[in-house]
Short mmCIF file of C-alpha atoms in Angstrom, two decimals:
data_model
loop_
_atom_site.label_atom_id
_atom_site.label_comp_id
_atom_site.label_asym_id
_atom_site.label_seq_id
_atom_site.Cartn_x
_atom_site.Cartn_y
_atom_site.Cartn_z
CA MET A 1 -22.81 5.85 15.86
CA THR A 2 -23.67 9.28 14.48
CA THR A 3 -20.73 11.47 13.60
CA ASP A 4 -19.55 13.91 16.26
CA ASN A 5 -19.31 17.59 15.53
CA PHE A 6 -15.51 17.67 15.11
CA THR A 7 -15.60 14.85 12.55
CA GLN A 8 -18.66 16.22 10.78
CA SER A 9 -17.26 19.73 10.36
CA GLN A 10 -14.15 18.76 8.36
CA TRP A 11 -13.34 18.78 4.66
CA TYR A 12 -12.46 15.34 3.24
CA ALA A 13 -10.53 14.38 0.11
CA ILE A 14 -12.61 11.90 -1.90
CA GLY A 15 -10.37 11.36 -4.92
CA ARG A 16 -7.70 12.80 -7.18
CA LEU A 17 -8.92 15.04 -9.97
CA PRO A 18 -7.98 12.58 -12.75
CA ASP A 19 -10.05 9.90 -10.98
CA PHE A 20 -13.18 11.71 -12.19
CA ASP A 21 -12.03 12.13 -15.81
CA GLY A 22 -14.40 10.56 -18.27
CA VAL A 23 -16.91 9.49 -15.59
CA ALA A 24 -20.33 11.14 -15.52
CA GLN A 25 -21.19 9.85 -12.05
CA LYS A 26 -19.13 8.10 -9.46
CA PRO A 27 -20.37 6.72 -6.13
CA VAL A 28 -18.21 7.46 -3.10
CA ARG A 29 -18.69 6.63 0.54
CA LEU A 30 -17.78 9.02 3.34
CA LEU A 31 -18.53 8.78 7.07
CA SER A 32 -20.93 5.85 6.47
CA ARG A 33 -22.90 7.90 3.93
CA ASP A 34 -23.36 7.20 0.22
CA LEU A 35 -22.52 10.20 -1.96
CA THR A 36 -22.43 10.72 -5.70
CA VAL A 37 -19.87 12.79 -7.55
CA SER A 38 -21.19 14.19 -10.83
CA HIS A 39 -18.99 15.46 -13.62
CA GLU A 40 -20.80 17.77 -15.99
CA ALA A 41 -19.23 20.17 -18.46
CA GLY A 42 -15.96 20.12 -16.56
CA ASP A 43 -17.60 20.84 -13.21
CA LEU A 44 -17.52 18.46 -10.29
CA SER A 45 -20.38 18.40 -7.82
CA VAL A 46 -21.30 16.14 -4.90
CA LYS A 47 -24.75 15.13 -3.69
CA ASP A 48 -25.84 12.99 -0.77
CA ALA A 49 -28.33 10.10 -1.02
CA GLU A 50 -31.26 12.50 -0.48
CA GLY A 51 -30.11 14.64 -3.37
CA HIS A 52 -28.77 17.56 -1.31
CA SER A 53 -25.75 19.29 -2.79
CA LEU A 54 -22.65 19.34 -0.62
CA LEU A 55 -19.89 21.92 -0.56
CA THR A 56 -16.85 21.08 -2.66
CA GLN A 57 -13.43 22.49 -3.37
CA VAL A 58 -10.46 21.43 -5.45
CA ARG A 59 -7.16 21.67 -3.62
CA TYR A 60 -3.86 19.86 -3.31
CA GLY A 61 -4.60 17.76 -6.39
CA HIS A 62 -7.79 16.33 -4.90
CA LEU A 63 -11.54 16.93 -4.77
CA TRP A 64 -12.73 17.72 -1.24
CA THR A 65 -16.22 17.75 0.20
CA SER A 66 -17.87 18.18 3.59
CA LEU A 67 -21.06 16.92 5.20
CA SER A 68 -21.31 20.24 7.01
CA ASP A 69 -22.81 23.48 5.65
CA ARG A 70 -20.22 25.47 7.58
CA PRO A 71 -17.05 23.38 7.66
CA ARG A 72 -13.87 24.42 9.42
CA PRO A 73 -11.48 25.94 6.88
CA LEU A 74 -9.20 23.46 5.14
CA TYR A 75 -5.62 23.85 6.45
CA ASP A 76 -3.03 25.73 4.43
CA MET A 77 -0.01 24.16 2.81
CA PRO A 78 1.80 27.08 1.13
CA GLU A 79 4.44 24.67 -0.19
CA PHE A 80 1.96 23.65 -2.90
CA ASP A 81 2.50 27.06 -4.50
CA GLU A 82 6.31 26.95 -4.42
CA PRO A 83 7.94 26.72 -7.83
CA GLY A 84 10.15 23.75 -8.62
CA ARG A 85 8.31 21.25 -6.47
CA ARG A 86 6.86 18.09 -7.95
CA LEU A 87 3.51 16.73 -6.83
CA VAL A 88 2.79 13.03 -7.13
CA THR A 89 -0.63 11.82 -5.98
CA ALA A 90 -0.60 8.12 -5.24
CA GLY A 91 -4.31 7.27 -5.50
CA GLY A 92 -6.70 5.93 -2.87
CA VAL A 93 -5.73 2.75 -1.05
CA GLY A 94 -8.37 0.92 1.00
CA VAL A 95 -7.46 -0.08 4.56
CA ARG A 96 -9.61 -2.07 6.99
CA CYS A 97 -9.10 0.05 10.07
CA SER A 98 -10.10 3.45 11.38
CA GLY A 99 -8.43 6.30 9.52
CA LEU A 100 -7.41 7.58 12.95
CA ARG A 101 -5.21 4.49 13.28
CA CYS A 102 -3.53 5.41 9.98
CA VAL A 103 -2.66 8.89 11.28
CA GLU A 104 -1.26 7.45 14.49
CA ASN A 105 0.86 4.89 12.62
CA PHE A 106 2.19 7.62 10.34
CA LEU A 107 3.39 9.59 13.36
CA ASP A 108 5.20 6.64 14.89
CA MET A 109 8.90 6.59 14.00
CA ALA A 110 9.54 3.51 16.13
CA HIS A 111 8.11 1.23 13.44
CA PHE A 112 10.52 2.34 10.68
CA PRO A 113 13.29 -0.26 11.21
CA PHE A 114 10.85 -3.15 11.54
CA VAL A 115 8.18 -2.35 8.95
CA HIS A 116 10.26 -0.37 6.42
CA THR A 117 13.48 -2.32 6.93
CA ASP A 118 16.48 -0.99 4.96
CA ILE A 119 14.41 1.89 3.51
CA LEU A 120 13.20 4.16 6.31
CA GLY A 121 15.13 2.39 9.08
CA VAL A 122 17.61 -0.33 9.96
CA GLU A 123 17.33 -2.62 12.94
CA GLU A 124 20.76 -1.59 14.32
CA HIS A 125 19.51 2.02 14.61
CA SER A 126 16.09 1.43 16.10
CA SER A 127 16.08 3.92 18.98
CA VAL A 128 13.92 7.02 18.72
CA GLU A 129 15.56 10.14 20.12
CA SER A 130 13.34 12.51 22.03
CA TYR A 131 11.64 15.28 20.10
CA ASP A 132 9.35 18.22 20.79
CA VAL A 133 5.58 18.13 20.53
CA ASN A 134 3.62 21.35 20.51
CA MET A 135 0.03 22.42 20.12
CA ASP A 136 -0.47 25.35 17.82
CA ALA A 137 -3.46 26.79 19.67
CA GLU A 138 -4.22 29.42 17.07
CA GLN A 139 -4.47 26.95 14.18
CA ASP A 140 -5.65 24.13 16.46
CA GLU A 141 -3.09 21.67 15.14
CA ILE A 142 -0.24 19.51 16.42
CA TRP A 143 3.42 19.83 15.46
CA ALA A 144 6.13 17.33 16.38
CA THR A 145 9.52 18.84 15.64
CA LYS A 146 13.26 18.00 15.94
CA CYS A 147 12.55 14.36 15.14
CA LYS A 148 15.75 12.63 14.00
CA PHE A 149 16.08 9.17 12.60
CA PHE A 150 18.79 7.26 10.75
CA GLN A 151 17.46 6.24 7.36
CA PRO A 152 19.23 4.08 4.79
CA MET A 153 17.00 5.35 1.93
CA ALA A 154 14.91 8.25 3.15
CA SER A 155 13.36 8.93 -0.26
CA ALA A 156 13.57 7.89 -3.87
CA ALA A 157 16.21 10.61 -4.39
CA ALA A 158 18.46 9.48 -1.52
CA SER A 159 21.77 7.98 -2.57
CA GLY A 160 22.72 6.50 0.77
CA GLY A 161 22.02 6.44 4.50
CA GLN A 162 21.49 9.75 6.26
CA MET A 163 20.33 11.17 9.55
CA THR A 164 16.96 12.51 8.45
CA GLU A 165 15.26 15.31 10.29
CA TYR A 166 11.52 15.26 10.43
CA LYS A 167 8.62 17.46 11.39
CA TYR A 168 5.15 16.03 11.69
CA ARG A 169 2.00 18.06 11.43
CA VAL A 170 -1.57 17.02 12.27
CA PRO A 171 -3.91 19.83 11.17
CA HIS A 172 -7.03 17.65 10.81
CA PRO A 173 -8.17 14.44 12.53
CA TYR A 174 -7.80 12.54 9.24
CA SER A 175 -4.77 14.29 7.70
CA THR A 176 -1.12 14.26 8.54
CA ILE A 177 1.91 15.70 6.80
CA LEU A 178 5.55 14.85 7.18
CA TYR A 179 8.19 17.47 6.48
CA LYS A 180 11.55 15.83 5.94
CA THR A 181 15.06 16.95 5.09
CA CYS A 182 15.36 17.20 1.34
CA PRO A 183 18.29 14.97 0.31
CA ILE A 184 19.33 17.13 -2.65
CA GLN A 185 18.66 20.71 -1.56
CA GLU A 186 19.59 22.48 1.67
CA ASP A 187 17.21 24.34 3.94
CA VAL A 188 14.04 23.06 2.36
CA TRP A 189 11.63 20.36 3.38
CA ASP A 190 10.09 17.65 1.26
CA LEU A 191 6.46 16.87 2.07
CA VAL A 192 4.73 13.52 2.30
CA GLY A 193 1.16 13.43 3.46
CA LEU A 194 -2.02 11.48 3.92
CA PHE A 195 -5.53 12.74 3.17
CA ILE A 196 -7.72 10.04 4.67
CA GLN A 197 -11.29 9.45 3.55
CA PRO A 198 -13.09 7.80 6.47
CA VAL A 199 -15.50 5.33 4.87
CA GLU A 200 -16.77 3.61 8.01
CA GLU A 201 -15.69 3.86 11.62
CA ASP A 202 -13.25 1.01 11.00
CA GLU A 203 -12.54 1.37 7.30
CA CYS A 204 -10.89 4.09 5.24
CA ILE A 205 -9.34 5.04 1.94
CA VAL A 206 -5.92 6.66 2.20
CA HIS A 207 -5.07 9.24 -0.47
CA SER A 208 -1.39 10.07 -0.22
CA PHE A 209 0.82 12.59 -1.92
CA ILE A 210 4.44 13.58 -2.14
CA LEU A 211 5.57 17.12 -2.87
CA VAL A 212 9.32 17.15 -3.35
CA PHE A 213 12.35 18.62 -5.01
CA ASP A 214 13.78 15.81 -7.11
CA ASP A 215 15.39 16.09 -10.51
CA GLU A 216 16.42 12.48 -10.84
CA ASN A 217 13.39 10.24 -10.48
CA THR A 218 10.43 10.00 -12.82
CA ASP A 219 6.97 10.64 -11.38
CA THR A 220 6.29 6.94 -11.72
CA GLY A 221 9.49 6.12 -9.85
CA LEU A 222 8.38 8.42 -6.99
CA LEU A 223 4.94 6.81 -7.11
CA HIS A 224 6.35 3.29 -6.79
CA PHE A 225 8.52 4.33 -3.83
CA GLN A 226 5.54 5.84 -2.04
CA GLN A 227 3.12 2.98 -2.77
CA ASN A 228 5.63 0.36 -1.71
CA ILE A 229 6.10 2.10 1.66
CA PHE A 230 2.37 2.49 2.18
CA LEU A 231 1.58 -1.16 1.42
CA GLN A 232 4.12 -2.11 4.10
CA ASP A 233 2.11 0.00 6.54
CA ARG A 234 -1.20 -1.36 5.30
CA MET A 235 -0.49 -4.91 6.40
CA ILE A 236 0.49 -3.72 9.90
CA LEU A 237 -2.59 -1.49 10.10
CA GLU A 238 -4.94 -4.31 9.11
CA ASN A 239 -3.52 -6.53 11.85
CA GLN A 240 -4.21 -4.06 14.64
CA VAL A 241 -6.92 -4.95 17.17
CA PRO A 242 -9.36 -3.32 17.66
CA ARG A 243 -9.82 -1.79 14.20
CA LYS A 244 -11.10 1.46 15.69
CA LEU A 245 -8.76 3.75 17.62
CA PRO A 246 -8.56 2.88 21.32
CA LEU A 247 -8.55 6.21 23.15
CA ASP A 248 -8.95 4.79 26.64
CA PRO A 249 -5.60 5.01 28.49
CA ARG A 250 -6.20 1.55 29.94
CA TRP A 251 -5.43 0.04 26.54
CA GLU A 252 -1.90 0.59 25.31
CA LEU A 253 1.05 1.74 27.35
CA PRO A 254 2.64 4.87 25.97
CA THR A 255 6.43 5.28 25.75
CA ARG A 256 8.57 8.31 25.08
CA ALA A 257 8.61 7.55 21.35
CA ASP A 258 4.85 7.81 21.39
CA ALA A 259 4.82 11.47 22.44
CA SER A 260 3.20 12.60 19.20
CA SER A 261 0.65 9.81 19.45
CA ILE A 262 -0.23 10.89 23.00
CA ALA A 263 -0.66 14.46 21.81
CA TYR A 264 -2.83 13.30 18.91
CA ARG A 265 -5.10 11.24 21.17
CA ARG A 266 -5.33 14.07 23.70
CA TRP A 267 -6.25 16.49 20.93
CA LEU A 268 -8.97 14.17 19.60
CA LYS A 269 -10.38 13.85 23.12
CA ALA A 270 -10.26 17.59 23.74
CA ASN A 271 -12.28 18.06 20.56
CA GLU A 272 -14.75 15.42 21.74
CA LEU A 273 -14.16 13.16 18.76
CA GLN A 274 -16.12 9.91 19.12
CA TRP A 275 -16.72 8.49 15.65
CA GLY A 276 -14.08 5.83 14.84
CA VAL A 277 -13.07 5.41 18.48
CA ALA A 278 -13.20 2.00 20.16
CA LEU A 279 -14.91 1.72 23.53
CA PHE A 280 -12.93 -0.20 26.14
CA ASN A 281 -15.74 -2.62 27.00
CA GLU A 282 -16.69 -3.43 23.39
CA ALA A 283 -13.31 -4.87 22.42
CA ALA A 284 -12.67 -7.11 25.41
CA MET B 1 16.98 -6.95 -20.59
CA LYS B 2 14.17 -4.71 -19.37
CA LEU B 3 11.15 -5.47 -17.20
CA PHE B 4 8.07 -3.25 -17.45
CA ASP B 5 7.26 -3.36 -13.79
CA TYR B 6 4.68 -2.25 -11.23
CA VAL B 7 5.85 -2.43 -7.66
CA LEU B 8 2.53 -3.69 -6.22
CA SER B 9 1.86 -6.27 -8.93
CA GLY B 10 2.15 -9.92 -7.90
CA ASN B 11 2.56 -10.91 -11.55
CA CYS B 12 5.54 -8.54 -11.90
CA TYR B 13 6.86 -9.88 -8.60
CA LYS B 14 7.04 -13.37 -10.16
CA ILE B 15 9.49 -12.04 -12.74
CA ARG B 16 11.47 -10.01 -10.18
CA LEU B 17 11.85 -13.17 -8.10
CA LEU B 18 13.20 -15.29 -10.96
CA LEU B 19 15.51 -12.51 -12.21
CA ASP B 20 16.98 -12.38 -8.69
CA PHE B 21 17.12 -16.17 -8.26
CA LEU B 22 19.03 -16.47 -11.56
CA GLU B 23 21.11 -13.33 -10.78
CA LEU B 24 20.27 -11.79 -14.16
CA SER B 25 21.21 -8.16 -14.61
CA HIS B 26 18.33 -6.12 -15.95
CA GLU B 27 16.70 -2.72 -15.83
CA LYS B 28 13.21 -1.94 -14.69
CA GLN B 29 10.85 0.54 -16.26
CA ALA B 30 8.26 1.67 -13.71
CA VAL B 31 4.70 1.54 -15.08
CA ASP B 32 2.01 3.69 -13.46
CA PHE B 33 -0.55 0.86 -13.23
CA PHE B 34 -2.41 2.62 -10.41
CA PRO B 35 -3.70 5.25 -10.29
CA GLY B 36 -2.52 6.25 -13.79
CA ARG B 37 -3.66 3.10 -15.73
CA GLU B 38 -0.59 3.50 -17.92
CA HIS B 39 -0.90 -0.16 -19.00
CA LYS B 40 -4.07 0.85 -20.91
CA SER B 41 -2.42 3.84 -22.63
CA ASP B 42 -1.91 3.87 -26.38
CA ALA B 43 1.85 3.81 -25.93
CA PHE B 44 1.74 0.74 -23.73
CA LEU B 45 -0.79 -1.06 -25.96
CA GLN B 46 1.88 -0.90 -28.67
CA ILE B 47 4.04 -3.01 -26.37
CA ASN B 48 1.29 -5.33 -25.20
CA PRO B 49 -2.07 -5.14 -27.01
CA LEU B 50 -3.67 -6.96 -24.05
CA GLY B 51 -2.85 -3.98 -21.82
CA GLN B 52 -1.29 -6.13 -19.11
CA ILE B 53 1.92 -6.19 -17.14
CA PRO B 54 4.51 -7.62 -16.83
CA VAL B 55 6.26 -7.40 -20.17
CA LEU B 56 9.90 -8.39 -20.63
CA GLU B 57 12.04 -6.94 -23.37
CA ASP B 58 15.02 -9.09 -24.28
CA ASP B 59 17.08 -9.21 -27.46
CA GLY B 60 14.76 -6.71 -29.08
CA ALA B 61 11.62 -8.83 -28.53
CA TYR B 62 8.75 -8.28 -26.15
CA ILE B 63 7.41 -11.22 -24.15
CA ARG B 64 4.13 -10.81 -22.30
CA ASP B 65 2.31 -12.95 -19.72
CA ALA B 66 3.98 -13.68 -16.37
CA GLN B 67 3.98 -17.46 -16.83
CA ALA B 68 5.37 -17.21 -20.37
CA ILE B 69 8.15 -14.91 -19.17
CA LEU B 70 9.04 -17.35 -16.39
CA VAL B 71 9.28 -20.20 -18.91
CA TYR B 72 11.37 -18.07 -21.25
CA LEU B 73 13.82 -16.88 -18.60
CA ALA B 74 14.27 -20.32 -17.04
CA SER B 75 14.70 -22.08 -20.41
CA ARG B 76 17.19 -19.58 -21.65
CA TYR B 77 19.16 -18.52 -18.59
CA ASP B 78 19.01 -21.30 -15.98
CA PRO B 79 22.19 -23.36 -16.45
CA THR B 80 21.00 -25.95 -13.92
CA GLY B 81 17.83 -26.68 -15.90
CA THR B 82 15.87 -27.13 -12.68
CA TRP B 83 13.45 -24.18 -12.68
CA TRP B 84 11.91 -25.37 -15.97
CA PRO B 85 12.91 -29.06 -16.01
CA ILE B 86 13.13 -29.53 -19.75
CA ASN B 87 14.86 -32.94 -19.48
CA ASP B 88 12.21 -34.57 -17.31
CA PRO B 89 8.93 -34.78 -19.24
CA SER B 90 6.80 -35.99 -16.36
CA GLU B 91 8.02 -33.25 -14.01
CA LEU B 92 7.67 -30.73 -16.84
CA GLY B 93 4.06 -31.79 -17.30
CA ARG B 94 3.37 -31.18 -13.61
CA VAL B 95 5.05 -27.77 -13.77
CA ALA B 96 2.96 -26.73 -16.80
CA GLN B 97 -0.21 -27.93 -15.06
CA TRP B 98 0.46 -25.70 -12.05
CA LEU B 99 1.32 -22.73 -14.28
CA ALA B 100 -2.27 -22.88 -15.55
CA PHE B 101 -3.45 -23.15 -11.94
CA ALA B 102 -1.49 -19.96 -11.15
CA ASP B 103 -3.56 -18.11 -13.74
CA SER B 104 -6.73 -19.14 -11.88
CA ILE B 105 -5.21 -17.81 -8.66
CA THR B 106 -4.68 -14.49 -10.43
CA SER B 107 -8.32 -14.28 -11.54
CA THR B 108 -9.58 -14.91 -7.99
CA ALA B 109 -7.12 -14.00 -5.18
CA SER B 110 -5.54 -11.16 -7.14
CA ALA B 111 -8.97 -9.81 -8.08
CA ALA B 112 -9.99 -9.70 -4.40
CA ARG B 113 -6.78 -7.83 -3.63
CA LEU B 114 -7.41 -5.29 -6.43
CA HIS B 115 -10.88 -4.72 -4.98
CA ASP B 116 -9.77 -4.26 -1.38
CA VAL B 117 -6.54 -2.34 -1.92
CA LEU B 118 -7.12 -0.31 -5.08
CA GLY B 119 -10.91 -0.06 -5.07
CA TYR B 120 -11.61 -2.08 -8.24
CA ASP B 121 -15.31 -2.57 -8.87
CA LEU B 122 -15.89 -6.34 -8.98
CA ASP B 123 -17.69 -9.15 -7.11
CA VAL B 124 -15.27 -9.60 -4.21
CA ALA B 125 -17.29 -12.35 -2.47
CA GLN B 126 -17.12 -14.46 -5.61
CA ALA B 127 -13.41 -13.76 -6.02
CA ARG B 128 -12.68 -14.78 -2.42
CA ALA B 129 -14.81 -17.94 -2.67
CA GLY B 130 -12.98 -18.91 -5.87
CA ALA B 131 -9.62 -18.36 -4.18
CA HIS B 132 -10.59 -20.51 -1.20
CA LYS B 133 -11.53 -23.40 -3.54
CA LEU B 134 -8.14 -23.20 -5.23
CA PHE B 135 -6.24 -22.85 -1.96
CA ARG B 136 -7.96 -26.01 -0.65
CA VAL B 137 -6.66 -27.88 -3.71
CA LEU B 138 -3.17 -26.41 -3.33
CA ASP B 139 -3.03 -27.10 0.41
CA ASP B 140 -4.04 -30.74 -0.11
CA HIS B 141 -1.48 -31.10 -2.88
CA LEU B 142 1.35 -29.59 -0.81
CA ALA B 143 0.45 -31.81 2.15
CA ASN B 144 0.58 -34.88 -0.14
CA GLN B 145 3.92 -33.76 -1.53
CA GLU B 146 5.30 -33.46 2.00
CA LEU B 147 4.13 -37.02 2.79
CA GLN B 148 6.19 -38.19 -0.19
CA GLY B 149 9.21 -36.19 0.93
CA PHE B 150 8.76 -33.36 -1.57
CA ASN B 151 8.95 -29.75 -0.41
CA TRP B 152 7.79 -28.11 -3.63
CA ILE B 153 4.82 -28.09 -5.97
CA ALA B 154 6.28 -30.30 -8.70
CA GLY B 155 8.86 -32.30 -6.79
CA SER B 156 12.00 -32.09 -4.73
CA ASN B 157 13.20 -28.69 -5.93
CA PRO B 158 11.49 -25.38 -6.59
CA THR B 159 10.37 -24.72 -10.17
CA VAL B 160 8.67 -21.88 -12.00
CA ALA B 161 5.39 -23.47 -10.82
CA ASP B 162 6.25 -22.43 -7.25
CA ILE B 163 7.18 -18.92 -8.40
CA ALA B 164 3.97 -18.62 -10.43
CA CYS B 165 1.74 -19.68 -7.53
CA PHE B 166 3.59 -17.89 -4.72
CA PRO B 167 2.75 -14.15 -5.01
CA TYR B 168 -1.05 -14.15 -5.01
CA VAL B 169 -1.21 -16.93 -2.43
CA ALA B 170 1.20 -15.11 -0.12
CA LEU B 171 -0.54 -11.76 -0.75
CA ALA B 172 -4.05 -13.18 -0.21
CA GLY B 173 -4.41 -11.40 3.14
CA ASP B 174 -4.40 -8.06 1.28
CA GLY B 175 -7.69 -9.15 -0.28
CA GLY B 176 -9.27 -10.34 2.96
CA ILE B 177 -8.50 -14.02 2.33
CA GLU B 178 -7.23 -15.72 5.50
CA LEU B 179 -4.57 -18.41 5.11
CA PHE B 180 -5.24 -19.69 8.62
CA TYR B 181 -6.93 -22.89 7.39
CA TYR B 182 -4.14 -23.88 5.03
CA PRO B 183 -1.24 -25.17 7.16
CA ALA B 184 0.61 -26.82 4.27
CA ILE B 185 0.47 -23.54 2.32
CA GLN B 186 1.85 -21.73 5.35
CA ARG B 187 4.77 -24.18 5.60
CA TRP B 188 5.43 -23.81 1.85
CA ILE B 189 5.49 -20.00 2.21
CA ARG B 190 8.00 -20.32 5.07
CA ARG B 191 10.22 -22.50 2.87
CA PHE B 192 9.85 -20.17 -0.11
CA VAL B 193 10.99 -17.04 1.73
CA LYS B 194 14.18 -18.86 2.77
CA LEU B 195 15.26 -19.44 -0.84
CA PRO B 196 18.61 -17.74 -1.58
CA ARG B 197 18.24 -14.18 -2.92
CA PHE B 198 14.51 -14.09 -2.08
CA LYS B 199 13.15 -10.56 -1.62
CA LEU B 200 10.01 -9.79 0.34
CA MET B 201 7.13 -7.81 -1.12
CA PRO B 202 4.85 -5.73 1.11
CA GLY B 203 1.67 -7.58 2.06
CA ILE B 204 3.29 -10.97 2.57
CA ASN B 205 2.73 -12.60 5.93
CA ILE B 206 5.48 -15.13 6.67
CA PHE B 207 3.69 -16.93 9.54
CA ASP B 208 6.75 -17.18 11.79
#
């Protein structure tokens, strides 16, 4: 399938900056296309297989590119400029499913007690309280707010169980950011997010980051916490059938806890996204 | 005692398992294996010139190589003498034989996992085919052991051979290697995860 306009017009993270250190050329794959990143005299550039130069930018610790000449602007995260925060980029992890599936799984709090047992959830506290989901029409993005969940170890800095408050943001079909109560500082949010590089319709590389206030853990300690959580998700993601995202309502029955997932799917449909979506008759 | 540890490493997991099984107090030093490649840094090469994890520091000495660390810990700290059965030469021979086999699992099943999960550039088809050959041998062996009333690789109780083989077999799915055709391996995994003080690592499918 050729990429739809919504998918084609986005910026995509294709690696952390240090990933290109000491490499003159590095092949990357994005939206079923082979690209080459070149590193010359400190400058990074990206070309497609025909040798055309693509737009690039460096932001949020990553190199971004787009297959479009006039991409939609990359969403803002002003928290990256706040002093005192620590950024840990966790590196790209390959997952055999549509990147859209990864976003949807990230939004789903109901899996915490069963997939991230004793870290992000416990089985005795498995109910998901209702929360608000809103479309920000001006920015064209989704916000799920007032999400509350009991977490035994909400982050590497947590010293015990706490009721964690969450906000989820989906500003891009292949990006999602979680804003969660900071365990050591009041009135601020810690950020955890995914920048997904769609490789094929049913295969992706997930670049994740954490941007937190934490004066206790080492960067490597934060990295291990994040990677351990994501590998728990990876196994679940790889066992989902079909590997592409089923958008047809005949497929999976939504529940209240899936409100953000419903909003995400509706938003993808409204934007006429087709690449990475499973067709009902092809999976049966 | 200190373990230089990477949370996603199956070889480090071997050591974490035995430390827990033997209830040995220890500290862990997190190594940024990926994406930082800290194990290839000058500072880490001072600790292990091979640039590999895990490394155990005990009594001021560094021990490298997962299998060697297992042998060291079991010989020194297992009062029951069952994990490394020093008093039974024929069982000990079998354990040592399967420790070498575990290294072959690392060079095949673990390589496929590094390719699929962390994007390592290597021949993944060859790695998977190599893993399947080894898993066929292990599955046949475990089935034979069961016929003789033995639940574990070297006999009637678990040894460091089981610990050495377990992680990259149980994590094979991460590297696109299906365990569907290995029923004796699946039963062995189910027994392994029921061992007292066992801790699960992400990526392990328990088949229950």
